[in-house]
PDB file of C-alpha atoms in Angstrom:
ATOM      1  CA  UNK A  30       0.000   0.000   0.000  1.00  0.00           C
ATOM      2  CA  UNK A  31       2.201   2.794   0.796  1.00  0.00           C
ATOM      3  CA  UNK A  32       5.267   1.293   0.304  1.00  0.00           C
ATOM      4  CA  UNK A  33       4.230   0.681  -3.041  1.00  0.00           C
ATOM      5  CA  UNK A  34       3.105   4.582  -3.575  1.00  0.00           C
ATOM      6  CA  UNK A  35       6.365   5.609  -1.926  1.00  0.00           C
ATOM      7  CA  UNK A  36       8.503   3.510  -4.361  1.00  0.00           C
ATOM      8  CA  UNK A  37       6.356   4.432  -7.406  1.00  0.00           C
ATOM      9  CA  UNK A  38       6.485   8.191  -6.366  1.00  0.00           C
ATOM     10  CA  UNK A  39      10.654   8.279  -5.820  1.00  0.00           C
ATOM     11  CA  UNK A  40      10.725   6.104  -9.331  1.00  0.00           C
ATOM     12  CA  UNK A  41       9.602   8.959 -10.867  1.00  0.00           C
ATOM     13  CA  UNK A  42      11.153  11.546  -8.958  1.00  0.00           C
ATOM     14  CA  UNK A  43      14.462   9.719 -10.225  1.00  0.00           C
ATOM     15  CA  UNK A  44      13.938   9.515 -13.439  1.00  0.00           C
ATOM     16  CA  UNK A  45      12.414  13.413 -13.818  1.00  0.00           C
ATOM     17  CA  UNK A  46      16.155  14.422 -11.899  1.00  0.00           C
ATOM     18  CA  UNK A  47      16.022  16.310  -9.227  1.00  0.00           C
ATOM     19  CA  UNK A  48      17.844  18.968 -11.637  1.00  0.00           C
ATOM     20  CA  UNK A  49      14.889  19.238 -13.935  1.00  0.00           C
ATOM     21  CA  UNK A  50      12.915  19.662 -11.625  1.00  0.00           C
ATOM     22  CA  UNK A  51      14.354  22.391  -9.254  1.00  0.00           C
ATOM     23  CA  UNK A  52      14.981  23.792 -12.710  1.00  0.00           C
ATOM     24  CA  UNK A  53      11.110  24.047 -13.366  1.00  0.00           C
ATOM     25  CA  UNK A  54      10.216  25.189 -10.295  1.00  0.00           C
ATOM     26  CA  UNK A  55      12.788  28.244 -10.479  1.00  0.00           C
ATOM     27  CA  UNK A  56      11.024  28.894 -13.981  1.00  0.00           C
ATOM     28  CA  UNK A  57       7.982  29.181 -12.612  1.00  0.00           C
ATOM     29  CA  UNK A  58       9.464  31.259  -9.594  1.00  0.00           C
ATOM     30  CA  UNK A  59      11.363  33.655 -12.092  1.00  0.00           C
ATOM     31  CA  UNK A  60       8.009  34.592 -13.631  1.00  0.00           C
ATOM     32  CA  UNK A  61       5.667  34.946 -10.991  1.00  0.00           C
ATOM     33  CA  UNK A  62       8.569  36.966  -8.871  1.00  0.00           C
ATOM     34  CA  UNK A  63       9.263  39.174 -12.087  1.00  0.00           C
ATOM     35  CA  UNK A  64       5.770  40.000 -12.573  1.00  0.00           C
ATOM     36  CA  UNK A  65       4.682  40.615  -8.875  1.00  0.00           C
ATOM     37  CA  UNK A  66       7.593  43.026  -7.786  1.00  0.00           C
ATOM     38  CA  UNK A  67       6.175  45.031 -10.975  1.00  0.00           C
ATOM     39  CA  UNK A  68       3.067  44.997  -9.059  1.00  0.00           C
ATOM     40  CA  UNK A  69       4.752  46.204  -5.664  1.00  0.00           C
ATOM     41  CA  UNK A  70       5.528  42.780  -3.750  1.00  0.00           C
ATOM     42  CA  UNK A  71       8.320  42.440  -1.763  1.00  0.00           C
ATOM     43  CA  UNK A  72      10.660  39.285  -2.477  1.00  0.00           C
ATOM     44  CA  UNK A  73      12.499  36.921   0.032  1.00  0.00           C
ATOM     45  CA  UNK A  74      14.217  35.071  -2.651  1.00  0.00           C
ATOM     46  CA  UNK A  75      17.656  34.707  -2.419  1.00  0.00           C
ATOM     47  CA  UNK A  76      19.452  36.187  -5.144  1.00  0.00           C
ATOM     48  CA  UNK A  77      21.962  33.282  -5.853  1.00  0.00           C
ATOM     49  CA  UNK A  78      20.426  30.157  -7.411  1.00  0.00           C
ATOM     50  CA  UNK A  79      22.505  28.311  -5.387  1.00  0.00           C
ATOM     51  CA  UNK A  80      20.217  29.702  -2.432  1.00  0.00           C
ATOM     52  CA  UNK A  81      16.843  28.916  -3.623  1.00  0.00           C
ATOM     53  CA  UNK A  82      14.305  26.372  -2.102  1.00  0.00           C
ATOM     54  CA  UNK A  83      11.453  25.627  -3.821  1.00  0.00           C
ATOM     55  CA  UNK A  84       9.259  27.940  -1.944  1.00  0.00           C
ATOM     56  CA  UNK A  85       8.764  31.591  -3.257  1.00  0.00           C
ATOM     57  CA  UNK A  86       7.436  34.108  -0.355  1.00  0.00           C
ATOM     58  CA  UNK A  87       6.848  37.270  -1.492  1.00  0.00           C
ATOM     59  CA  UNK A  88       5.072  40.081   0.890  1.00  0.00           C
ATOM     60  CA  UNK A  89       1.969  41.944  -0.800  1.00  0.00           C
ATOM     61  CA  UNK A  90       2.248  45.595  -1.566  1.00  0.00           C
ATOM     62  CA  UNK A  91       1.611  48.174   1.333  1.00  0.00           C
ATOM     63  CA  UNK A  92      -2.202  48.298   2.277  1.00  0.00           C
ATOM     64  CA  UNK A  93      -2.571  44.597   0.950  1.00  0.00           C
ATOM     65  CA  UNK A  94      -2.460  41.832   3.999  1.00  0.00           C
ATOM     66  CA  UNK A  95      -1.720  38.599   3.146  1.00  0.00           C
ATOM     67  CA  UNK A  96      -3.884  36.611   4.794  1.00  0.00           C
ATOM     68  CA  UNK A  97      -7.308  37.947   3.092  1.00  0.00           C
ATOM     69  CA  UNK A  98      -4.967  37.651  -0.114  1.00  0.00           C
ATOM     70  CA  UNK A  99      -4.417  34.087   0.187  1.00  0.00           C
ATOM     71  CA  UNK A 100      -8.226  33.467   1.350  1.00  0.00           C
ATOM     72  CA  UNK A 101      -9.492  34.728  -2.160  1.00  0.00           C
ATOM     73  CA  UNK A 102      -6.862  33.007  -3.748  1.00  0.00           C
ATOM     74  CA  UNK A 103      -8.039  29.269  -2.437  1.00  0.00           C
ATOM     75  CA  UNK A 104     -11.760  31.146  -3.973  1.00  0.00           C
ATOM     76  CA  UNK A 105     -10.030  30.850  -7.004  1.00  0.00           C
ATOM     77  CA  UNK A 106      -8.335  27.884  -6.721  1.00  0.00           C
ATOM     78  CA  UNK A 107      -5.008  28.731  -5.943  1.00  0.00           C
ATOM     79  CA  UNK A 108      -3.405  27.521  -3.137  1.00  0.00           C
ATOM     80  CA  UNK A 109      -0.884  28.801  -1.490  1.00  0.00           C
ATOM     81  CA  UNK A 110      -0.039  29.843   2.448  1.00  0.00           C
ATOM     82  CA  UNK A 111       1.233  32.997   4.283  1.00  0.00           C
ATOM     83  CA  UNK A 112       2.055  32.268   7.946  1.00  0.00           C
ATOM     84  CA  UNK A 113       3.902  34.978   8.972  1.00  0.00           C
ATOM     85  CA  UNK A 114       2.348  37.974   6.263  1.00  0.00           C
ATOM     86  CA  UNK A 115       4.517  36.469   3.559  1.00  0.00           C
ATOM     87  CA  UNK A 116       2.880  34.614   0.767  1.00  0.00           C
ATOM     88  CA  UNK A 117       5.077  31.044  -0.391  1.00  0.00           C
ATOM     89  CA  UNK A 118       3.901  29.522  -3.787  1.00  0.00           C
ATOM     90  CA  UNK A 119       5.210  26.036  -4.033  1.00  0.00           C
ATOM     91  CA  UNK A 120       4.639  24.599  -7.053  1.00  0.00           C
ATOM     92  CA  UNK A 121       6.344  21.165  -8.019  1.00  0.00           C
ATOM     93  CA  UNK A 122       7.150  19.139 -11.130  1.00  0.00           C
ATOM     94  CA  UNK A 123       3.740  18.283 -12.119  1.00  0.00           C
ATOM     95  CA  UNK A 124       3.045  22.308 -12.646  1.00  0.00           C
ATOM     96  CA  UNK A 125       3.762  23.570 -15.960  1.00  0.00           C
ATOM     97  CA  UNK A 126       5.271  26.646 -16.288  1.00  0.00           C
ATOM     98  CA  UNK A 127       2.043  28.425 -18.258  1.00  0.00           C
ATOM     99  CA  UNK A 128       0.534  28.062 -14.960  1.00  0.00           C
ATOM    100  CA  UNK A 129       2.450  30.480 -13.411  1.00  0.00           C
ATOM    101  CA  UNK A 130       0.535  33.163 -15.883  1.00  0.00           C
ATOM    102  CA  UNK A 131      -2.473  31.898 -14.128  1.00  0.00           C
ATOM    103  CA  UNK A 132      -1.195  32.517 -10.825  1.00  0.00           C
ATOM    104  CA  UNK A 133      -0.106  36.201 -11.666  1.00  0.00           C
ATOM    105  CA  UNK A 134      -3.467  37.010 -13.219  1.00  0.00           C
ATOM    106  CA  UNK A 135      -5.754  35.398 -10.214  1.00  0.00           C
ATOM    107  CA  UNK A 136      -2.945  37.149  -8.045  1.00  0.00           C
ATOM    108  CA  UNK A 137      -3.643  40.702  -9.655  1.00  0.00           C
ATOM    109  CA  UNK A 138      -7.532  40.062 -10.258  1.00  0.00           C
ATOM    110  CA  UNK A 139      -7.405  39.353  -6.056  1.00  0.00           C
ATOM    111  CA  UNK A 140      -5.194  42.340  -5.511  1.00  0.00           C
ATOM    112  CA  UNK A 141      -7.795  44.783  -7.576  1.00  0.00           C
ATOM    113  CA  UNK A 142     -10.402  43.331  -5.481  1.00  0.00           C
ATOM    114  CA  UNK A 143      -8.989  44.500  -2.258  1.00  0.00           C
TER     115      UNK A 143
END
C-alpha cells in the first residue's frame, strides 16, 4: 500500500532528476517573482540560485495583507499559504510553467479586489 506509492512516487522523482525539476520550479518562480515586484511585492528570494528552495514568499504591496490575499486566492483555486504575512507559492514538477501566468493574473484580479 504505501510502500508501493512511496517507491512508485521516488521512481519517478528519479527519473524526472532532481535537476529538472528544481529547474522548473525556479522557472515558474522567475516569472511569478518578475511580474509581482512590478506589481509592488516584496521578495524573500535569495538572489543566488545556489540559495533557492522551492518555496517563493513574497510580501503583498503596502495596504494589501496577506492573509485575506491568500483566502481569495483558495476562492479561485489557488493555493498557497502565508504564515507569517509572507505569501510562499510552491509549485512542483507536475506544474507547468504556463501556470504560473495563471497565478499572476488570479494574483492581480485578487489584488484589484482588495
Amino acid at each position: 500500500g504505501q510502500l508501493a506509492g512511496l517507491h512508485t512516487s521516488v521512481d519517478i522523482l528519479s527519473r524526472l532528476g532532481m535537476g529538472a525539476i528544481f529547474g522548473n520550479i525556479q522557472s515558474i518562480h522567475d516569472r511569478i517573482e518578475a511580474a509581482l515586484l512590478e506589481d509592488g511585492f516584496v521578495s524573500a528570494r535569495c538572489e543566488h540560485r545556489g540559495g533557492r528552495s522551492g518555496i517563493l514568499a513574497m510580501k503583498p504591496p503596502a495596504g494589501i495583507e496577506a492573509t485575506p490575499l491568500v483566502n481569495k486566492l483558495a476562492e479561485q483555486g489557488v493555493m498557497v499559504t502565508a504564515p507569517d504575512g509572507w505569501i510562499r507559492f510552491a509549485p512542483h514538477w507536475p506544474n507547468a510553467i504556463d501556470e504560473a501566468e495563471l497565478v499572476i493574473e488570479e494574483v492581480r484580479a485578487c489584488v484589484s479586489q482588495a
